[in-house]
mmCIF file of C-alpha atoms in Angstrom:
data_model
loop_
_atom_site.group_PDB
_atom_site.id
_atom_site.type_symbol
_atom_site.label_atom_id
_atom_site.label_comp_id
_atom_site.label_asym_id
_atom_site.label_seq_id
_atom_site.Cartn_x
_atom_site.Cartn_y
_atom_site.Cartn_z
ATOM 1 C CA UNK A 691 3.114 13.351 22.136
ATOM 2 C CA UNK A 692 -0.374 11.935 21.741
ATOM 3 C CA UNK A 693 -0.942 9.272 19.119
ATOM 4 C CA UNK A 694 -4.098 9.662 17.084
ATOM 5 C CA UNK A 695 -6.059 11.468 19.806
ATOM 6 C CA UNK A 696 -7.512 14.244 17.656
ATOM 7 C CA UNK A 697 -10.917 13.085 16.437
ATOM 8 C CA UNK A 698 -11.176 13.784 12.705
ATOM 9 C CA UNK A 699 -14.151 11.537 12.101
ATOM 10 C CA UNK A 700 -14.140 9.264 9.046
ATOM 11 C CA UNK A 701 -14.546 11.981 6.364
ATOM 12 C CA UNK A 702 -13.014 15.444 6.005
ATOM 13 C CA UNK A 703 -12.604 18.127 3.372
ATOM 14 C CA UNK A 704 -9.188 18.596 1.769
ATOM 15 C CA UNK A 705 -8.943 21.897 -0.099
ATOM 16 C CA UNK A 706 -6.469 24.423 -1.425
ATOM 17 C CA UNK A 707 -9.337 26.503 -2.747
ATOM 18 C CA UNK A 708 -9.650 28.668 0.367
ATOM 19 C CA UNK A 709 -6.403 30.417 -0.560
ATOM 20 C CA UNK A 710 -8.178 31.842 -3.596
ATOM 21 C CA UNK A 711 -10.730 33.676 -1.461
ATOM 22 C CA UNK A 712 -10.615 36.618 0.940
ATOM 23 C CA UNK A 713 -9.876 35.386 4.442
ATOM 24 C CA UNK A 714 -13.306 36.355 5.751
ATOM 25 C CA UNK A 715 -15.020 34.330 3.018
ATOM 26 C CA UNK A 716 -12.698 31.378 3.673
ATOM 27 C CA UNK A 717 -13.711 31.434 7.344
ATOM 28 C CA UNK A 718 -17.391 31.519 6.350
ATOM 29 C CA UNK A 719 -16.934 28.436 4.189
ATOM 30 C CA UNK A 720 -15.039 26.683 6.982
ATOM 31 C CA UNK A 721 -18.030 27.297 9.247
ATOM 32 C CA UNK A 722 -20.287 25.815 6.576
ATOM 33 C CA UNK A 723 -18.039 22.745 6.241
ATOM 34 C CA UNK A 724 -18.382 22.291 9.994
ATOM 35 C CA UNK A 725 -22.158 22.738 9.858
ATOM 36 C CA UNK A 726 -22.415 20.156 7.055
ATOM 37 C CA UNK A 727 -20.879 17.615 9.421
ATOM 38 C CA UNK A 728 -17.435 16.973 7.957
ATOM 39 C CA UNK A 729 -14.860 15.887 10.513
ATOM 40 C CA UNK A 730 -11.863 18.021 9.527
ATOM 41 C CA UNK A 731 -10.544 20.643 7.130
ATOM 42 C CA UNK A 732 -7.192 19.950 5.468
ATOM 43 C CA UNK A 733 -5.193 22.844 3.989
ATOM 44 C CA UNK A 734 -1.907 22.771 2.032
ATOM 45 C CA UNK A 735 1.278 24.795 1.954
ATOM 46 C CA UNK A 736 2.997 25.583 -1.326
ATOM 47 C CA UNK A 737 3.257 29.202 -2.461
ATOM 48 C CA UNK A 738 0.071 30.550 -0.906
ATOM 49 C CA UNK A 739 -0.902 31.639 2.571
ATOM 50 C CA UNK A 740 1.093 30.603 5.612
ATOM 51 C CA UNK A 741 -0.634 27.452 6.891
ATOM 52 C CA UNK A 742 -0.380 28.374 10.589
ATOM 53 C CA UNK A 743 -1.949 31.770 10.016
ATOM 54 C CA UNK A 744 -4.611 30.230 7.776
ATOM 55 C CA UNK A 745 -5.345 27.459 10.259
ATOM 56 C CA UNK A 746 -5.758 30.031 13.021
ATOM 57 C CA UNK A 747 -8.207 32.050 10.909
ATOM 58 C CA UNK A 748 -10.266 28.932 10.146
ATOM 59 C CA UNK A 749 -10.210 27.703 13.728
ATOM 60 C CA UNK A 750 -11.320 31.110 14.972
ATOM 61 C CA UNK A 751 -14.224 31.063 12.517
ATOM 62 C CA UNK A 752 -15.460 27.642 13.647
ATOM 63 C CA UNK A 753 -16.341 26.102 16.982
ATOM 64 C CA UNK A 754 -15.265 22.451 17.072
ATOM 65 C CA UNK A 755 -13.971 21.125 13.727
ATOM 66 C CA UNK A 756 -10.238 20.324 13.602
ATOM 67 C CA UNK A 757 -7.991 21.937 11.000
ATOM 68 C CA UNK A 758 -5.022 19.954 9.655
ATOM 69 C CA UNK A 759 -2.093 20.937 7.471
ATOM 70 C CA UNK A 760 -1.620 18.750 4.442
ATOM 71 C CA UNK A 761 1.221 19.587 4.641
ATOM 72 C CA UNK A 762 3.465 22.180 6.294
ATOM 73 C CA UNK A 763 6.822 22.163 4.497
ATOM 74 C CA UNK A 764 9.714 21.387 6.851
ATOM 75 C CA UNK A 765 12.088 23.369 4.631
ATOM 76 C CA UNK A 766 9.943 26.504 5.024
ATOM 77 C CA UNK A 767 10.850 27.067 8.696
ATOM 78 C CA UNK A 768 13.380 25.669 11.136
ATOM 79 C CA UNK A 769 12.431 22.970 13.618
ATOM 80 C CA UNK A 770 12.063 25.289 16.609
ATOM 81 C CA UNK A 771 9.820 27.659 14.674
ATOM 82 C CA UNK A 772 7.682 24.736 13.477
ATOM 83 C CA UNK A 773 7.399 23.177 16.935
ATOM 84 C CA UNK A 774 6.536 26.428 18.668
ATOM 85 C CA UNK A 775 4.078 27.512 15.991
ATOM 86 C CA UNK A 776 2.349 24.179 16.544
ATOM 87 C CA UNK A 777 2.315 24.732 20.295
ATOM 88 C CA UNK A 778 0.959 28.253 19.844
ATOM 89 C CA UNK A 779 -2.001 27.164 17.725
ATOM 90 C CA UNK A 780 -2.696 24.172 19.956
ATOM 91 C CA UNK A 781 -2.761 26.348 23.077
ATOM 92 C CA UNK A 782 -5.340 28.642 21.500
ATOM 93 C CA UNK A 783 -7.464 25.808 20.060
ATOM 94 C CA UNK A 784 -6.629 22.780 22.173
ATOM 95 C CA UNK A 785 -7.197 19.471 20.442
ATOM 96 C CA UNK A 786 -8.329 21.045 17.166
ATOM 97 C CA UNK A 787 -5.075 21.521 15.241
ATOM 98 C CA UNK A 788 -3.320 18.600 13.568
ATOM 99 C CA UNK A 789 0.124 19.364 12.196
ATOM 100 C CA UNK A 790 0.872 17.452 9.020
ATOM 101 C CA UNK A 791 4.530 17.731 8.041
ATOM 102 C CA UNK A 792 6.177 16.900 4.738
ATOM 103 C CA UNK A 793 9.390 17.194 2.756
ATOM 104 C CA UNK A 794 7.551 18.806 -0.177
ATOM 105 C CA UNK A 795 9.291 18.520 -3.571
ATOM 106 C CA UNK A 796 12.631 19.389 -5.104
ATOM 107 C CA UNK A 797 11.331 22.235 -7.274
ATOM 108 C CA UNK A 798 9.749 23.933 -4.239
ATOM 109 C CA UNK A 799 12.717 23.311 -1.940
ATOM 110 C CA UNK A 800 15.915 23.389 -3.993
ATOM 111 C CA UNK A 801 14.477 25.377 -6.886
ATOM 112 C CA UNK A 802 12.327 27.980 -5.142
ATOM 113 C CA UNK A 803 13.788 28.152 -1.621
ATOM 114 C CA UNK A 804 17.400 27.269 -2.514
ATOM 115 C CA UNK A 805 17.714 24.588 0.170
ATOM 116 C CA UNK A 806 19.516 21.249 -0.060
ATOM 117 C CA UNK A 807 17.056 18.499 -1.039
ATOM 118 C CA UNK A 808 19.572 15.657 -1.308
ATOM 119 C CA UNK A 809 18.482 13.688 1.814
ATOM 120 C CA UNK A 810 14.787 14.347 2.487
ATOM 121 C CA UNK A 811 14.163 11.214 4.580
ATOM 122 C CA UNK A 812 17.196 11.763 6.801
ATOM 123 C CA UNK A 813 16.378 15.447 7.043
ATOM 124 C CA UNK A 814 12.863 14.627 8.215
ATOM 125 C CA UNK A 815 14.150 12.224 10.841
ATOM 126 C CA UNK A 816 16.641 14.780 12.170
ATOM 127 C CA UNK A 817 14.063 17.562 11.955
ATOM 128 C CA UNK A 818 11.613 15.656 14.163
ATOM 129 C CA UNK A 819 14.345 15.122 16.744
ATOM 130 C CA UNK A 820 15.086 18.866 16.753
ATOM 131 C CA UNK A 821 11.393 19.671 17.115
ATOM 132 C CA UNK A 822 11.203 17.606 20.289
ATOM 133 C CA UNK A 823 14.223 19.451 21.698
ATOM 134 C CA UNK A 824 12.881 22.905 20.841
ATOM 135 C CA UNK A 825 12.969 25.423 23.690
ATOM 136 C CA UNK A 826 9.575 27.026 24.420
ATOM 137 C CA UNK A 827 9.266 29.707 27.081
ATOM 138 C CA UNK A 828 5.594 30.559 26.719
ATOM 139 C CA UNK A 829 2.234 29.436 28.026
ATOM 140 C CA UNK A 830 1.253 26.260 26.203
ATOM 141 C CA UNK A 831 1.945 22.547 25.945
ATOM 142 C CA UNK A 832 5.364 21.336 26.998
ATOM 143 C CA UNK A 833 5.116 18.123 25.002
ATOM 144 C CA UNK A 834 4.539 18.444 21.268
ATOM 145 C CA UNK A 835 0.930 17.884 20.244
ATOM 146 C CA UNK A 836 -0.045 15.252 17.724
ATOM 147 C CA UNK A 837 1.410 15.321 14.210
ATOM 148 C CA UNK A 838 1.458 13.166 11.070
ATOM 149 C CA UNK A 839 3.781 12.934 8.078
ATOM 150 C CA UNK A 840 3.128 13.105 4.372
ATOM 151 C CA UNK A 841 4.322 9.641 3.411
ATOM 152 C CA UNK A 842 4.284 7.556 0.244
ATOM 153 C CA UNK A 843 7.238 5.165 0.216
ATOM 154 C CA UNK A 844 7.883 2.438 2.804
ATOM 155 C CA UNK A 845 10.665 4.237 4.686
ATOM 156 C CA UNK A 846 8.708 7.448 5.215
ATOM 157 C CA UNK A 847 5.636 5.399 6.141
ATOM 158 C CA UNK A 848 7.690 3.515 8.730
ATOM 159 C CA UNK A 849 9.032 6.784 10.123
ATOM 160 C CA UNK A 850 5.529 8.214 10.339
ATOM 161 C CA UNK A 851 4.428 5.208 12.389
ATOM 162 C CA UNK A 852 7.377 5.234 14.786
ATOM 163 C CA UNK A 853 8.063 8.964 15.215
ATOM 164 C CA UNK A 854 4.591 10.530 14.826
ATOM 165 C CA UNK A 855 0.922 9.617 15.097
ATOM 166 C CA UNK A 856 0.816 8.331 11.523
ATOM 167 C CA UNK A 857 0.639 9.273 7.869
ATOM 168 C CA UNK A 858 -1.207 11.544 5.456
ATOM 169 C CA UNK A 859 -0.671 10.071 1.963
ATOM 170 C CA UNK A 860 -1.698 12.268 -0.973
ATOM 171 C CA UNK A 861 -2.500 11.411 -4.609
ATOM 172 C CA UNK A 862 -3.004 7.730 -3.883
ATOM 173 C CA UNK A 863 -5.528 4.988 -4.757
ATOM 174 C CA UNK A 864 -6.988 2.574 -2.187
ATOM 175 C CA UNK A 865 -4.284 0.048 -3.103
ATOM 176 C CA UNK A 866 -1.719 2.385 -1.554
ATOM 177 C CA UNK A 867 -3.864 2.730 1.551
ATOM 178 C CA UNK A 868 -3.762 -1.049 1.990
ATOM 179 C CA UNK A 869 0.025 -1.108 1.567
ATOM 180 C CA UNK A 870 0.425 1.810 3.961
ATOM 181 C CA UNK A 871 -1.635 0.053 6.609
ATOM 182 C CA UNK A 872 0.416 -3.113 6.200
ATOM 183 C CA UNK A 873 3.669 -1.151 6.408
ATOM 184 C CA UNK A 874 2.722 0.954 9.436
ATOM 185 C CA UNK A 875 0.885 -1.684 11.425
ATOM 186 C CA UNK A 876 -2.550 -1.529 13.023
ATOM 187 C CA UNK A 877 -2.043 1.296 15.517
ATOM 188 C CA UNK A 878 -0.724 4.217 13.452
ATOM 189 C CA UNK A 879 -3.182 6.806 12.162
ATOM 190 C CA UNK A 880 -3.751 6.701 8.398
ATOM 191 C CA UNK A 881 -5.400 9.701 6.723
ATOM 192 C CA UNK A 882 -5.233 9.534 2.888
ATOM 193 C CA UNK A 883 -6.546 12.202 0.516
ATOM 194 C CA UNK A 884 -8.951 11.376 -2.341
ATOM 195 C CA UNK A 885 -9.644 13.616 -5.356
ATOM 196 C CA UNK A 886 -13.256 13.570 -6.580
ATOM 197 C CA UNK A 887 -15.259 15.068 -9.448
ATOM 198 C CA UNK A 888 -19.038 15.293 -9.515
ATOM 199 C CA UNK A 889 -19.519 14.576 -13.203
ATOM 200 C CA UNK A 890 -20.918 11.449 -14.836
ATOM 201 C CA UNK A 891 -19.598 12.246 -18.332
ATOM 202 C CA UNK A 892 -16.326 10.327 -18.872
ATOM 203 C CA UNK A 893 -14.831 12.830 -21.305
ATOM 204 C CA UNK A 894 -15.402 16.020 -19.315
ATOM 205 C CA UNK A 895 -14.634 14.358 -15.992
ATOM 206 C CA UNK A 896 -11.330 12.948 -17.199
ATOM 207 C CA UNK A 897 -10.432 16.245 -18.862
ATOM 208 C CA UNK A 898 -10.787 18.052 -15.534
ATOM 209 C CA UNK A 899 -8.960 15.243 -13.755
ATOM 210 C CA UNK A 900 -6.017 15.436 -16.161
ATOM 211 C CA UNK A 901 -5.845 19.204 -15.716
ATOM 212 C CA UNK A 902 -5.540 18.790 -11.946
ATOM 213 C CA UNK A 903 -3.215 15.789 -12.088
ATOM 214 C CA UNK A 904 -0.700 17.357 -14.470
ATOM 215 C CA UNK A 905 1.448 19.147 -11.909
ATOM 216 C CA UNK A 906 1.710 16.075 -9.672
ATOM 217 C CA UNK A 907 2.676 13.653 -12.432
ATOM 218 C CA UNK A 908 5.733 15.784 -13.173
ATOM 219 C CA UNK A 909 7.012 15.363 -9.608
ATOM 220 C CA UNK A 910 9.309 12.376 -8.923
ATOM 221 C CA UNK A 911 7.844 11.667 -5.467
ATOM 222 C CA UNK A 912 4.406 10.987 -6.926
ATOM 223 C CA UNK A 913 5.554 9.396 -10.181
ATOM 224 C CA UNK A 914 7.849 6.963 -8.367
ATOM 225 C CA UNK A 915 5.061 6.007 -5.984
ATOM 226 C CA UNK A 916 2.777 5.183 -8.899
ATOM 227 C CA UNK A 917 5.475 3.019 -10.464
ATOM 228 C CA UNK A 918 5.876 1.165 -7.157
ATOM 229 C CA UNK A 919 2.148 0.504 -7.210
ATOM 230 C CA UNK A 920 2.420 -1.241 -10.585
ATOM 231 C CA UNK A 921 1.560 1.522 -13.027
ATOM 232 C CA UNK A 922 3.706 1.876 -16.134
ATOM 233 C CA UNK A 923 5.468 4.972 -17.418
ATOM 234 C CA UNK A 924 2.959 4.882 -20.267
ATOM 235 C CA UNK A 925 0.194 5.341 -17.693
ATOM 236 C CA UNK A 926 1.891 8.540 -16.550
ATOM 237 C CA UNK A 927 2.685 10.157 -19.889
ATOM 238 C CA UNK A 928 1.321 7.914 -22.631
ATOM 239 C CA UNK A 929 -2.302 8.923 -22.493
ATOM 240 C CA UNK A 930 -4.169 11.593 -24.482
ATOM 241 C CA UNK A 931 -1.973 14.589 -25.192
ATOM 242 C CA UNK A 932 0.966 13.051 -23.372
ATOM 243 C CA UNK A 933 -0.951 12.964 -20.116
ATOM 244 C CA UNK A 934 -2.121 10.095 -17.899
ATOM 245 C CA UNK A 935 -3.946 7.071 -19.198
ATOM 246 C CA UNK A 936 -7.610 6.523 -18.453
ATOM 247 C CA UNK A 937 -6.514 3.728 -16.124
ATOM 248 C CA UNK A 938 -4.407 6.080 -14.023
ATOM 249 C CA UNK A 939 -6.947 8.894 -14.088
ATOM 250 C CA UNK A 940 -9.661 6.591 -12.814
ATOM 251 C CA UNK A 941 -7.364 5.193 -10.108
ATOM 252 C CA UNK A 942 -6.421 8.574 -8.675
ATOM 253 C CA UNK A 943 -9.585 10.632 -9.286
ATOM 254 C CA UNK A 944 -13.011 9.153 -8.684
ATOM 255 C CA UNK A 945 -15.703 10.774 -10.807
ATOM 256 C CA UNK A 946 -19.400 10.177 -11.176
ATOM 257 C CA UNK A 947 -22.391 10.298 -8.875
ATOM 258 C CA UNK A 948 -22.188 10.968 -5.125
ATOM 259 C CA UNK A 949 -22.807 7.254 -4.605
ATOM 260 C CA UNK A 950 -19.873 6.309 -6.838
ATOM 261 C CA UNK A 951 -17.663 8.737 -4.957
ATOM 262 C CA UNK A 952 -18.836 7.318 -1.632
ATOM 263 C CA UNK A 953 -17.946 3.828 -2.826
ATOM 264 C CA UNK A 954 -14.342 4.887 -3.535
ATOM 265 C CA UNK A 955 -14.017 6.614 -0.180
ATOM 266 C CA UNK A 956 -15.297 3.434 1.446
ATOM 267 C CA UNK A 957 -12.586 1.469 -0.379
ATOM 268 C CA UNK A 958 -9.978 3.547 1.462
ATOM 269 C CA UNK A 959 -11.700 2.958 4.787
ATOM 270 C CA UNK A 960 -11.988 -0.769 4.083
ATOM 271 C CA UNK A 961 -8.290 -0.830 3.159
ATOM 272 C CA UNK A 962 -7.318 0.522 6.574
ATOM 273 C CA UNK A 963 -7.784 4.299 6.471
ATOM 274 C CA UNK A 964 -8.969 5.927 9.682
ATOM 275 C CA UNK A 965 -10.094 9.069 7.868
ATOM 276 C CA UNK A 966 -10.254 10.255 4.245
ATOM 277 C CA UNK A 967 -9.747 13.864 3.181
ATOM 278 C CA UNK A 968 -12.033 14.383 0.181
ATOM 279 C CA UNK A 969 -10.802 16.965 -2.331
ATOM 280 C CA UNK A 970 -13.547 18.193 -4.675
ATOM 281 C CA UNK A 971 -12.069 19.241 -8.012
ATOM 282 C CA UNK A 972 -13.978 21.936 -9.884
ATOM 283 C CA UNK A 973 -13.375 24.928 -12.132
ATOM 284 C CA UNK A 974 -14.141 27.577 -9.513
ATOM 285 C CA UNK A 975 -14.582 28.006 -5.744
ATOM 286 C CA UNK A 976 -18.380 28.239 -5.887
ATOM 287 C CA UNK A 977 -18.640 24.897 -7.679
ATOM 288 C CA UNK A 978 -16.183 23.345 -5.240
ATOM 289 C CA UNK A 979 -18.287 24.474 -2.282
ATOM 290 C CA UNK A 980 -21.431 23.189 -3.955
ATOM 291 C CA UNK A 981 -19.692 19.823 -4.259
ATOM 292 C CA UNK A 982 -19.180 19.702 -0.499
ATOM 293 C CA UNK A 983 -22.895 20.372 -0.035
ATOM 294 C CA UNK A 984 -23.966 17.694 -2.515
ATOM 295 C CA UNK A 985 -21.642 15.067 -1.077
ATOM 296 C CA UNK A 986 -22.339 15.644 2.589
ATOM 297 C CA UNK A 987 -25.664 13.734 2.803
ATOM 298 C CA UNK A 988 -24.094 10.724 1.089
ATOM 299 C CA UNK A 989 -20.597 10.668 2.598
ATOM 300 C CA UNK A 990 -21.717 11.530 6.099
ATOM 301 C CA UNK A 991 -24.863 9.428 6.292
#
């Protein structure tokens, strides 16, 4: 397995918005993201399109930009299926597909899929071992291509550094990036996500931020990570309307001018990130895409 060989560049686009569009339109926007100069396209898996099928559609509609999963749920398919799906996409688009794996969340695993979520860290460790032992009788790579893990806490970060190329932390401030780099050491790949809003009005920007943050703050994986970082429970649910405080909103979502957004992205890079997946938050797909266009000259200068 290669370690950090796929070149993502310093800045990519992280988006779940493409699931809301017809596949042909999603591929068109992927081609535009590539033309704008971004280094990678990150796509999620939750209850939308299959990420391997979606990645293949986006890769086929572009010429050189890598596509990464942020993340593919290890409870959604067994280890052999995951490993051989990765090999299949890599064979077709060599060096352009980065598999991000994650344990997802209890409500999506135990609640929705009816799987056991009692030992996610141990399950991930065992799952990776099974992936490497997966039988593959087809044309394609014998060794598993590069992968990263969704990681927040120290144990999953350590596993990401020792068993994969590195980590893809989500819903984190630059302070977490610094801790992740310290935990994983200098050689592991570190690719955090950063939510952004192009709005200089504090009230409307924070309102949109709170709307997008709400689902994550109800998930123990994210809430516990914020508490480890020094936030209080009151930051999570003691703000306006029982939502996050201004302090937490501003830590997780950077809003303002393109230059203010660039400054936050640079904080991640200065803290040890190798690449930052920028997620533009907006009310509709057209506004999201316009955000990519506005940010490109500043972020990619």
